[in-house]
Coordinates of C-alpha atoms and ligand atoms in Angstrom, one line a residue:
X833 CA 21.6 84.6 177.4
X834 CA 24.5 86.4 175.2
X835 CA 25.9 89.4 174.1
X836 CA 26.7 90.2 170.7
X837 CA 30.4 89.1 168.5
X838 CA 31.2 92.4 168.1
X839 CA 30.6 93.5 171.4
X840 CA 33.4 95.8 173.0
X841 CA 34.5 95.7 177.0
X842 CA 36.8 97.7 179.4
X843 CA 37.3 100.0 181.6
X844 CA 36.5 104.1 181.6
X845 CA 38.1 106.8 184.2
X846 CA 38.6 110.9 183.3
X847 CA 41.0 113.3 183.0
X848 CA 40.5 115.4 186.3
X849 CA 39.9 112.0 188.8
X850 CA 43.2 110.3 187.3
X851 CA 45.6 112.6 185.3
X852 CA 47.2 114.8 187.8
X853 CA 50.8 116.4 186.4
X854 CA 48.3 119.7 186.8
X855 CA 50.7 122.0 185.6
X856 CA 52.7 119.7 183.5
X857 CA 53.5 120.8 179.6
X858 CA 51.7 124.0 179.8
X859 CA 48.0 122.9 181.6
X860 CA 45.8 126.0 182.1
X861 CA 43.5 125.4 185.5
X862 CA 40.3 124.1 185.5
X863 CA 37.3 124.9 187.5
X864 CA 38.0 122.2 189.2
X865 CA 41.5 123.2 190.0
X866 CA 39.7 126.5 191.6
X867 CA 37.2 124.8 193.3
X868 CA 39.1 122.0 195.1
X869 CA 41.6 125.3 196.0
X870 CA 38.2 126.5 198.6
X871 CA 38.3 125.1 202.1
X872 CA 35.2 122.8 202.6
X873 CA 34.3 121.7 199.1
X874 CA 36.3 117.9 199.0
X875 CA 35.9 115.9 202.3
X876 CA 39.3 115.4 202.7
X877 CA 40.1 119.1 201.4
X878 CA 42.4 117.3 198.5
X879 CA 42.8 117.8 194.8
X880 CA 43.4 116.1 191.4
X881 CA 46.8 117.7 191.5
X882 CA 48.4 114.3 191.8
X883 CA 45.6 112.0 191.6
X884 CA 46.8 108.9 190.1
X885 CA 49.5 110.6 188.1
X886 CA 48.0 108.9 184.9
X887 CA 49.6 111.8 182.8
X888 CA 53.1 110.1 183.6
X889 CA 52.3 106.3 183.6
X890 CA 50.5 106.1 180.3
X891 CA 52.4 102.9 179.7
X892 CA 51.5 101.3 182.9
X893 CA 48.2 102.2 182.3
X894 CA 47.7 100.3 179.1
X895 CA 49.7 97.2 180.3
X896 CA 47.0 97.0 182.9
X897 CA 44.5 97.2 180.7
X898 CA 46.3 94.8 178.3
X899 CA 47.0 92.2 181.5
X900 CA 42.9 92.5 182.1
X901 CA 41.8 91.5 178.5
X902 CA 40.2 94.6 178.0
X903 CA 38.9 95.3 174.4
X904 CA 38.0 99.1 174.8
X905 CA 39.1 102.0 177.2
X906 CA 36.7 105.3 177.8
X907 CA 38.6 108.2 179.0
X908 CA 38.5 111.6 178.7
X909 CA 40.6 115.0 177.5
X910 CA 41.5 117.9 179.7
X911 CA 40.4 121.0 177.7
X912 CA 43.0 122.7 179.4
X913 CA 45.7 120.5 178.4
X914 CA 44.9 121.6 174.9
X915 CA 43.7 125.3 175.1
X916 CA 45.1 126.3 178.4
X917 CA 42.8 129.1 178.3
X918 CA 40.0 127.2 176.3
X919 CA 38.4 130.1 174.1
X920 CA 38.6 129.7 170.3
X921 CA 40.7 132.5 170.1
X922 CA 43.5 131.8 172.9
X923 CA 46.5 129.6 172.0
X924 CA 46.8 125.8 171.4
X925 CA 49.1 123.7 173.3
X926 CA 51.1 121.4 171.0
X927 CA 52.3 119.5 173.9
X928 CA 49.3 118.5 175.4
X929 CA 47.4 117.8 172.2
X930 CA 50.2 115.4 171.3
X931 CA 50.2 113.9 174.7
X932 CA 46.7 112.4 173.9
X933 CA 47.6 111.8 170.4
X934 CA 50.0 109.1 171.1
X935 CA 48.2 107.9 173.8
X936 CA 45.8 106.9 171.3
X937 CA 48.2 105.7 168.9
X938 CA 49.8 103.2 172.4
X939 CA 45.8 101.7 172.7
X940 CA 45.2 101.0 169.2
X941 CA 49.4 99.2 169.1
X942 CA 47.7 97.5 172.3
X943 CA 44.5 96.1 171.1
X944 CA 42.4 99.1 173.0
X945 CA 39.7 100.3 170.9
X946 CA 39.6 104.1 172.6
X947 CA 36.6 106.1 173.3
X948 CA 37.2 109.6 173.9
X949 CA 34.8 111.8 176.4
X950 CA 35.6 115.5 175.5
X951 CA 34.2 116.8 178.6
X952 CA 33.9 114.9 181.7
X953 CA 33.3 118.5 183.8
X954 CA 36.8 119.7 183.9
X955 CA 35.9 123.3 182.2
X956 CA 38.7 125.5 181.3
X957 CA 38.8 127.8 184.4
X958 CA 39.5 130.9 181.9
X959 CA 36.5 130.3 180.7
X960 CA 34.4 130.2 183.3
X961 CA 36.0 133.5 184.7
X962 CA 35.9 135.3 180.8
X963 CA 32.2 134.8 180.4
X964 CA 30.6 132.7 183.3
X965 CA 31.4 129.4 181.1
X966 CA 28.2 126.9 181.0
X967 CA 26.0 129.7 181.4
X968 CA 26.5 131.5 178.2
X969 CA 24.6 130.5 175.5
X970 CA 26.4 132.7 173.0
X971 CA 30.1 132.0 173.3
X972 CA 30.4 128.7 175.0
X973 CA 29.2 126.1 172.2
X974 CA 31.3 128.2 169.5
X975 CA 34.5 127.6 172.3
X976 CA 33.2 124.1 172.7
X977 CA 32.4 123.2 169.0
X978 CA 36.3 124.9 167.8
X979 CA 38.2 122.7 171.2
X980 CA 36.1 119.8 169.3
X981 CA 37.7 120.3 165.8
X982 CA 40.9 121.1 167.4
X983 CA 40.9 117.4 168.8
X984 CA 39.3 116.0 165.9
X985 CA 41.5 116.8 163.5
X986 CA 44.6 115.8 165.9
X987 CA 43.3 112.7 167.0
X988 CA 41.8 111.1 163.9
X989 CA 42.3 106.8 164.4
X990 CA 39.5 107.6 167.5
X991 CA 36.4 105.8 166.2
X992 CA 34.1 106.5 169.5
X993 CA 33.2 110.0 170.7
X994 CA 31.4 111.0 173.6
X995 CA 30.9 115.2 173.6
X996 CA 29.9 115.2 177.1
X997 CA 29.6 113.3 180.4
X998 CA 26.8 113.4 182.2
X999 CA 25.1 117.0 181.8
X1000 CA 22.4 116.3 184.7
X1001 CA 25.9 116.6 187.2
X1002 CA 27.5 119.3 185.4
X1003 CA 23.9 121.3 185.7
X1004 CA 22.3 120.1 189.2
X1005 CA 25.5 119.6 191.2
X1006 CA 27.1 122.7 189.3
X1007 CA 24.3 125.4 189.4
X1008 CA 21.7 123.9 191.5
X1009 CA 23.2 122.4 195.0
X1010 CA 26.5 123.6 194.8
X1011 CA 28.5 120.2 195.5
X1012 CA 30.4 120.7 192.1
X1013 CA 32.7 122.8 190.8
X1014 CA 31.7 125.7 190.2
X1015 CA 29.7 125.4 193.2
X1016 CA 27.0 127.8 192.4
X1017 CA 23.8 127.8 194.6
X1018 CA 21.5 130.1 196.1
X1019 CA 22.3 128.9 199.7
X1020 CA 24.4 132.0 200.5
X1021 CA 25.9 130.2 203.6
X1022 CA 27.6 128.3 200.8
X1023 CA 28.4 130.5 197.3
X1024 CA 28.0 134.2 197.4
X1025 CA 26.9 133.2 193.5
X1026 CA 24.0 131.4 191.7
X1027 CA 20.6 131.4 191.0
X1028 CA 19.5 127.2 191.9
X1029 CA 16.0 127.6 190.0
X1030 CA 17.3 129.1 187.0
X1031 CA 20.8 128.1 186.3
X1032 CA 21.0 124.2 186.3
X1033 CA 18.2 124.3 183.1
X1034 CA 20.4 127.3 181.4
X1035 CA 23.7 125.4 181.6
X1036 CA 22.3 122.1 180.6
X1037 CA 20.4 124.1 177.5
X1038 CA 23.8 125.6 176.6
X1039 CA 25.6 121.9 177.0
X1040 CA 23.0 120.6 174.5
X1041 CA 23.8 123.5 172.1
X1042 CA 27.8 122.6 172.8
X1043 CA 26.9 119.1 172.1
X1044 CA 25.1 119.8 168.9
X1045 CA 27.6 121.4 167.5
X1046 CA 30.6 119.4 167.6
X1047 CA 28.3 117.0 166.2
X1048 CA 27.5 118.4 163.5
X1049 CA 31.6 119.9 162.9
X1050 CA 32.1 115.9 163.1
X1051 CA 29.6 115.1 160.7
X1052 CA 30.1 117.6 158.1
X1053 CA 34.2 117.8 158.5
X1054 CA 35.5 114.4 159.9
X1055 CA 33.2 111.5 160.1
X1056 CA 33.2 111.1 156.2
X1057 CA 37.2 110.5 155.9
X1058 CA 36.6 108.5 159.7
X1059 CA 35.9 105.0 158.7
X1060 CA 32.7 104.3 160.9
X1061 CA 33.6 106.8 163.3
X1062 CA 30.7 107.7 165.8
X1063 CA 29.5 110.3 168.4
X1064 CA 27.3 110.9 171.0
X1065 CA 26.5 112.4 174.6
X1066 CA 26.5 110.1 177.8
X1067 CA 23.5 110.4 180.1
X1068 CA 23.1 109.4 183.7
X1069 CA 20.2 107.9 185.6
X1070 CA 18.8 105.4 188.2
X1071 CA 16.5 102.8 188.1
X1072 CA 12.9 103.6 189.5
X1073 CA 10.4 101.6 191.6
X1074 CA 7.4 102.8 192.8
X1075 CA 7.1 103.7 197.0
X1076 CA 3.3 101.9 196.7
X1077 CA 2.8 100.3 193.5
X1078 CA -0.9 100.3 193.8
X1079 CA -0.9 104.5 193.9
X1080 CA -1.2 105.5 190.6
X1081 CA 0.5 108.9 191.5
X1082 CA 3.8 107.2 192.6
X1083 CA 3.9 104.9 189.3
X1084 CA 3.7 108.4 187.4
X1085 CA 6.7 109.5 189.5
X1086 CA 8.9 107.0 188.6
X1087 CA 8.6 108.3 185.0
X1088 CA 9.0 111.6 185.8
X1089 CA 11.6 111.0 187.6
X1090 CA 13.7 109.4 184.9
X1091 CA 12.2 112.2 182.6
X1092 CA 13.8 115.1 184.9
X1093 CA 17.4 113.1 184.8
X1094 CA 17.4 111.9 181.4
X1095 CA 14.9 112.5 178.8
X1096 CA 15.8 116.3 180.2
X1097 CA 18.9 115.8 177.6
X1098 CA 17.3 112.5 175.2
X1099 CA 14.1 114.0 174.7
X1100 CA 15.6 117.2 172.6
X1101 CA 18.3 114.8 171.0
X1102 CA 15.9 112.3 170.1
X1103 CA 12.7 114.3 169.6
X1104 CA 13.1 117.9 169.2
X1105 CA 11.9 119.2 172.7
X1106 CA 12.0 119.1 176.4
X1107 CA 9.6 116.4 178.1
X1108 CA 6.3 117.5 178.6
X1109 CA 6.8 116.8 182.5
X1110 CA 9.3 119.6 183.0
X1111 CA 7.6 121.9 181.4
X1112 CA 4.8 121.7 183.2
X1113 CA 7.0 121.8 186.2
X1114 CA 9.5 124.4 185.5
X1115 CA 7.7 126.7 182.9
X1116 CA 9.6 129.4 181.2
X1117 CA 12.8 129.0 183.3
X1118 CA 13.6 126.0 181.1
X1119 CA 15.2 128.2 177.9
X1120 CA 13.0 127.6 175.1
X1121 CA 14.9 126.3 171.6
X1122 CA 15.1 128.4 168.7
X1123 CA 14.7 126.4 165.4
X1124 CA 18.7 127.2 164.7
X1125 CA 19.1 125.1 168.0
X1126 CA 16.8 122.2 167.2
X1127 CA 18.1 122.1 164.0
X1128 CA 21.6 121.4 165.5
X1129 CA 20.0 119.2 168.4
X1130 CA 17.7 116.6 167.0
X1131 CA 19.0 113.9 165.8
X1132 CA 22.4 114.1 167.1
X1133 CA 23.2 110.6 168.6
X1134 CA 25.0 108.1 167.0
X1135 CA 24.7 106.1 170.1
X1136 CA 23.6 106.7 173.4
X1137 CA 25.9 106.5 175.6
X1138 CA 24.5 105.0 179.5
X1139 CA 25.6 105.8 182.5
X1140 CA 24.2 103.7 185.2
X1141 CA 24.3 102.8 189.3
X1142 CA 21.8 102.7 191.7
X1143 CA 18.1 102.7 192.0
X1144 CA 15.3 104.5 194.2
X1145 CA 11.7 104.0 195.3
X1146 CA 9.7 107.1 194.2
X1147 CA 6.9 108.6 196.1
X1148 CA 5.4 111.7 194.7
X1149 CA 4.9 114.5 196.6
X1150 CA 1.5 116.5 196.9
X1151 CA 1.1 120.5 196.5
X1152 CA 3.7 122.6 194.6
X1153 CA 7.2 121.9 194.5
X1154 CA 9.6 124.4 195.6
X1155 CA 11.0 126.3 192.6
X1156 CA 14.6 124.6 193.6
X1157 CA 13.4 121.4 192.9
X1158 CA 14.8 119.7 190.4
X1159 CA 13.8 116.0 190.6
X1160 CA 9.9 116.5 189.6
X1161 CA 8.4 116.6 192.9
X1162 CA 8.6 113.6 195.0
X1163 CA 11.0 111.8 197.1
X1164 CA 14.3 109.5 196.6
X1165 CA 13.8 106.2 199.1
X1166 CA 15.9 103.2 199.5
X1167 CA 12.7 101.3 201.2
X1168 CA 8.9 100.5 199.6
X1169 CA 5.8 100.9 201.4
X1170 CA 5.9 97.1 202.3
X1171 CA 9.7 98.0 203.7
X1172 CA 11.9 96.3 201.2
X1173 CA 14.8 97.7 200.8
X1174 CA 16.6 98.6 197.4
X1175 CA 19.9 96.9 197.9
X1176 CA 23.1 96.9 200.6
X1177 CA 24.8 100.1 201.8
X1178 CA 27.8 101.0 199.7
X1179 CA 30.7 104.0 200.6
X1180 CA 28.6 105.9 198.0
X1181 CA 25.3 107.4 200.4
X1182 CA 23.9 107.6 196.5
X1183 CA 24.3 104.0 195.6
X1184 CA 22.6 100.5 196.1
X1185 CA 23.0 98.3 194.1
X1186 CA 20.3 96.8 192.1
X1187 CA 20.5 95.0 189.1
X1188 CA 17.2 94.3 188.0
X1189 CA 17.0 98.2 187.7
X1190 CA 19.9 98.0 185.0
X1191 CA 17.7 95.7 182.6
X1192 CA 14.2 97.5 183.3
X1193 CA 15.8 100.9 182.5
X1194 CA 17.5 99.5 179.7
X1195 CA 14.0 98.4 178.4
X1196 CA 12.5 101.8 180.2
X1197 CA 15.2 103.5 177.7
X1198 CA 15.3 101.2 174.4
X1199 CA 11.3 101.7 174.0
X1200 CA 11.1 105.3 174.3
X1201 CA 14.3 106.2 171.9
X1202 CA 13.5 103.6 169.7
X1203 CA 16.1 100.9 170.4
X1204 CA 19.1 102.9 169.9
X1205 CA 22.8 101.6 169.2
X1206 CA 23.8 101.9 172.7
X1207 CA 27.0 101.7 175.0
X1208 CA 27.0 101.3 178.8
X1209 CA 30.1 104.0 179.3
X1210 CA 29.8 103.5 183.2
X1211 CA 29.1 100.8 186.0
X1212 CA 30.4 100.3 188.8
X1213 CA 30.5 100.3 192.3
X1214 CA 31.9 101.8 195.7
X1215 CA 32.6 99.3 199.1
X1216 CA 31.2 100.5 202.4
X1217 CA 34.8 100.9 204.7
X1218 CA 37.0 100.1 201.8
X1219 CA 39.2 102.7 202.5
X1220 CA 39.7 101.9 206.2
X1221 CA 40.4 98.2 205.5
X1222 CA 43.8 96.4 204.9
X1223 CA 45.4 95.6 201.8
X1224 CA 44.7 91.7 201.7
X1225 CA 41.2 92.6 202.3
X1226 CA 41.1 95.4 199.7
X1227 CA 41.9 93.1 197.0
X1228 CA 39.0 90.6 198.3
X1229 CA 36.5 92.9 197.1
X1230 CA 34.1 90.2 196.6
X1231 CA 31.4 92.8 197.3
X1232 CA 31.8 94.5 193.7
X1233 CA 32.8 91.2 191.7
X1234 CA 29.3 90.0 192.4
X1235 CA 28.1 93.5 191.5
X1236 CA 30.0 93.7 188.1
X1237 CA 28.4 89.7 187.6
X1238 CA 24.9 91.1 189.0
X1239 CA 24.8 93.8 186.2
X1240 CA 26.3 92.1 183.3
X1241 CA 24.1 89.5 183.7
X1242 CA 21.0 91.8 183.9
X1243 CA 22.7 93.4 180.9
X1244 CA 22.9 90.6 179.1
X1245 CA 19.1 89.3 179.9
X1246 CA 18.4 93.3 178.0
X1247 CA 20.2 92.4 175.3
X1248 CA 19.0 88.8 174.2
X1249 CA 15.4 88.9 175.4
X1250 CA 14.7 92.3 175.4
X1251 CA 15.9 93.2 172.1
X1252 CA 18.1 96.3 173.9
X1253 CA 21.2 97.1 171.2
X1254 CA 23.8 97.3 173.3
X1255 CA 27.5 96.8 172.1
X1256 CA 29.8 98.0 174.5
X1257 CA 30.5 98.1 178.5
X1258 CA 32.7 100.1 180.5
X1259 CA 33.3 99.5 184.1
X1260 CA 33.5 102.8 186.5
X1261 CA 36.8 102.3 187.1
X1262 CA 40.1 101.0 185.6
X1263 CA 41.4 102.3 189.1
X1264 CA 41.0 103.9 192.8
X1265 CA 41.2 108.2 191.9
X1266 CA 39.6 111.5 192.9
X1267 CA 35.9 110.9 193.4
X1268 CA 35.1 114.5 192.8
X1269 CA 33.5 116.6 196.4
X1270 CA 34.3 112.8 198.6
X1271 CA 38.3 113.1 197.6
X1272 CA 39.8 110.2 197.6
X1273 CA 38.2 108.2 200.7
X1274 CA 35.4 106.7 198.0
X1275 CA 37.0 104.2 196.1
X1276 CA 35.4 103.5 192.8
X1277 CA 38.3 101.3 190.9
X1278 CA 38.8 97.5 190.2
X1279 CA 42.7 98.5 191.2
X1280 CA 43.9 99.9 194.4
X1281 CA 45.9 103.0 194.0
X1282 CA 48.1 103.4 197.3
X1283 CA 48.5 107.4 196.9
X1284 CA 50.7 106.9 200.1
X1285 CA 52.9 104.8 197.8
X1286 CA 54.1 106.5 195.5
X1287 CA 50.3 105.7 193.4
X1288 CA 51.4 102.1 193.1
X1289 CA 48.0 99.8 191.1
X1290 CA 47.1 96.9 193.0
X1291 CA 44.2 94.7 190.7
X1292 CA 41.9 93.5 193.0
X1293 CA 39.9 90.4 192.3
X1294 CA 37.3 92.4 190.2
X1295 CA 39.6 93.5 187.7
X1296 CA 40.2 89.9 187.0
X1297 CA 36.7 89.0 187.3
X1298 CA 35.4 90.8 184.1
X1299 CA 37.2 88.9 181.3
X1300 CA 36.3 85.3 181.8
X1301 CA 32.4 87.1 182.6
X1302 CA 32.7 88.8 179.2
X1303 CA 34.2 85.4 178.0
X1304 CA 31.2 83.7 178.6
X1305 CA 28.6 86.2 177.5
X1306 CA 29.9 87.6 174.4
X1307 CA 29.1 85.1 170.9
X1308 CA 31.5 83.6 169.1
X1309 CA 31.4 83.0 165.2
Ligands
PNW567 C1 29.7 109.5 187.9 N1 25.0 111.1 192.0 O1 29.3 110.5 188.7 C2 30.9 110.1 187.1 O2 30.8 110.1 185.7 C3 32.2 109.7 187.5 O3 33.2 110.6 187.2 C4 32.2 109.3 189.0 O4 33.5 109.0 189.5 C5 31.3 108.1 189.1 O5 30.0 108.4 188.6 C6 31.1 107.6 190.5 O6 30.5 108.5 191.3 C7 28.2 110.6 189.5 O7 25.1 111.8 193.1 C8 28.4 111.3 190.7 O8 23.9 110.5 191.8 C9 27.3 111.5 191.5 C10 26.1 110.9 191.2 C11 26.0 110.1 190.0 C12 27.0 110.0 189.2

């Protein structure tokens, strides 16, 4: 069991959970900024407007990373750091595109190889007020394809882009439930806006559009002069099981439901279309492509980039689903028929962790795209009561060093005797920060922020755990 020589390893966080400095060197808002401003959205009504204070401690940030052995770092770039407003017609901010710019330059001094998310959700608020953002199919790839060529051009030594993070979030939890900024839903006891059968599958149409384009602006304009520079979208999903493997209908599920969370976004970028599932399901509320958009959609992966947690038992569901449904009709379960259960409780009511999952959907995922170059860009784990616990037992968290060993194991097992091509892993996260609507009580990060403290890192055993893991995995020659 190995992984390959050239196989890269770190850590990955984003702009919004980690940055803060929110209105430092001319930041514009985010819908993020506007949503965390409304009274119920975040558990613990806080904000990313100090977060970890990332955007001051660049330094200390990459002397962790150096102190961990890490080989590569994912993070990602607030739009509105760089076009305060976001359109391709409003102003550019120097300061803020230079900020990132040297940050780059301070990895690649340190040994980091970075990889660069463009949009891990943090849309320009501006934007989202000028025209209704995701949801216009017209002007939003154009602002996202010119903020692409902005940073492209500035930031050229980055060999790794990833256009967007997980579109199924941006999409479902943005236009469909509500729990994400900009909390659209058709629950009017909880947004006076949205449409939850018909937005989520226009925003993540437009996304794909976005996504297209500033692939092919990289391909035509920068790639060439980039030196093996590569792109490519990151896409979340779970593991599936079937509820009663001997029912036929709940073995279909499970494909379906990877379908309606991933091959919703890798079918068209991989094949051309939406899976044949949805649209059976969701007819013509999923946009249809015109030939300008396959054209700019197919094909447009360098790599794929995986996202990856948790896994379910799927039971279908009988009779038609309601037209809010967006997970293909059936249920999520963390127990079987014969009343296994998935895997321990975590802080995250989402996530169990379950390794085996990682390697089957790494398999599920390799045969259907045709063994694609691939990079895990997250993994990770929360800790049930983490939060509430003391210091010396924070840094104990043996709970996610056998979680990181679980999965990079399992990974590993893909990779050597599953023929899975995958050359990279980041762990979810370098740090503690702002897990989106939970605030800051769900820790995700192999450090311990103490936000009390004046943010001061603690590493906890798991950040130390990774290297000698990686050590032993990864060939020599
Ligand atoms: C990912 N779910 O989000 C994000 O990319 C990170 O920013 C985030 O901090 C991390 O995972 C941990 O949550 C997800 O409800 C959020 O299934 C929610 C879900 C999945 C992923």
């Amino acid at each position: 069991m190995s992984l390959p020589s050239d196989f890269l390893w770190g850590f990955a966080t984003a702009s919004y959970q980690i940055e803060g400095a929110a209105e430092a060197d001319g930041r514009g808002p985010s819908i993020w900024d506007t949503f965390c401003a409304i009274p119920g959205k975040i558990a613990d009504g806080s904000s990313g407007a100090v977060a970890c204070d990332s955007y001051n401690r660049t330094k200390e940030d990459i002397d962790l990373l150096k102190s961990l052995g890490a080989t590569a770092y994912r993070f990602s770039l607030s739009w509105s750091r760089i076009i305060p407003l976001g359109g391709r017609n409003d102003p550019i901010n120097q300061k803020g595109l230079d900020h990132y710019a040297k940050f780059v330059d301070d990895l690649l001094e340190a040994g980091i190889e970075p990889f660069i998310t463009l949009f891990h959700w943090d849309l320009p608020d501006g934007l989202d007020k000028r025209y209704g953002g995701l949801l216009n199919r017209e002007e939003f790839p154009l602002d996202f394809e010119n903020y692409a060529r902005v940073v492209f051009k500035a930031i050229p030594k980055c060999k790794h882009w990833i256009t967007f993070n997980e579109p199924w979030c941006s999409s479902i939890l943005g236009y469909n439930t509500g729990f994400f900024a900009p909390g659209h839903t058709s629950d009017r006891s909880r947004s006076a806006v949205g449409d939850s059968t018909r937005e989520p599958w226009i925003a993540g149409h437009n996304i794909l559009v976005a996504h297209g384009r500033a692939v092919k602006a990289y391909r035509d304009d920068f790639k060439p002069q980039s030196d093996g520079g590569e792109i490519g979208i990151t896409l979340n999903g779970d593991a599936t099981y079937p509820w009663d493997p001997e029912d036929p209908a709940d073995v279909e599920a499970c494909d379906r439901k990877i379908e309606f969370a991933i091959s919703w976004f890798a079918d068209p970028i991989y094949f051309g279309h939406y899976p044949e599932s949805m649209l059976k399901q969701l007819g013509d509320r999923l946009p249809t492509f015109t030939p300008e958009e396959v054209a700019l959609v197919k094909g447009s992966n360098d790599f794929y980039g995986m996202n990856h947690y948790t896994a379910n038992y799927i039971k279908h569901k009988t009779g038609p689903p309601p037209e809010d449904d967006f997970l293909g009709n059936l249920e999520t379960l963390f127990y079987n028929k014969a009343g296994d259960c998935i895997g321990p409780e975590t802080q995250s009511f989402w996530l169990r962790p379950h390794a085996q999952g990682f390697r089957d959907l790494l398999g599920w995922l390799s045969k259907r795209y045709g063994y694609p170059k691939l990079y895990v860009t997250e993994n990770g784990t929360s800790l049930k009561g983490e939060n509430d616990m003391p210091l010396d037992k924070i840094v104990e968290d043996d709970f996610r060093v056998k979680y990181f060993n679980d999965y990079v194991n399992a990974m590993a097992k893909a990779s050597s005797e599953d023929g899975v091509n995958v050359k990279g892993y980041l762990a979810w996260s370098l740090m503690d920060n702002f897990e989106w609507a939970e605030g800051y009580e769900t820790r995700f990060g192999v450090t311990y922020v103490d936000y009390e403290h004046d943010q001061k890192r603690h590493p906890k055993k798991s950040a130390k755990s990774l290297k000698p893991l990686f050590d032993s995995l990864i060939k020599k020659d």
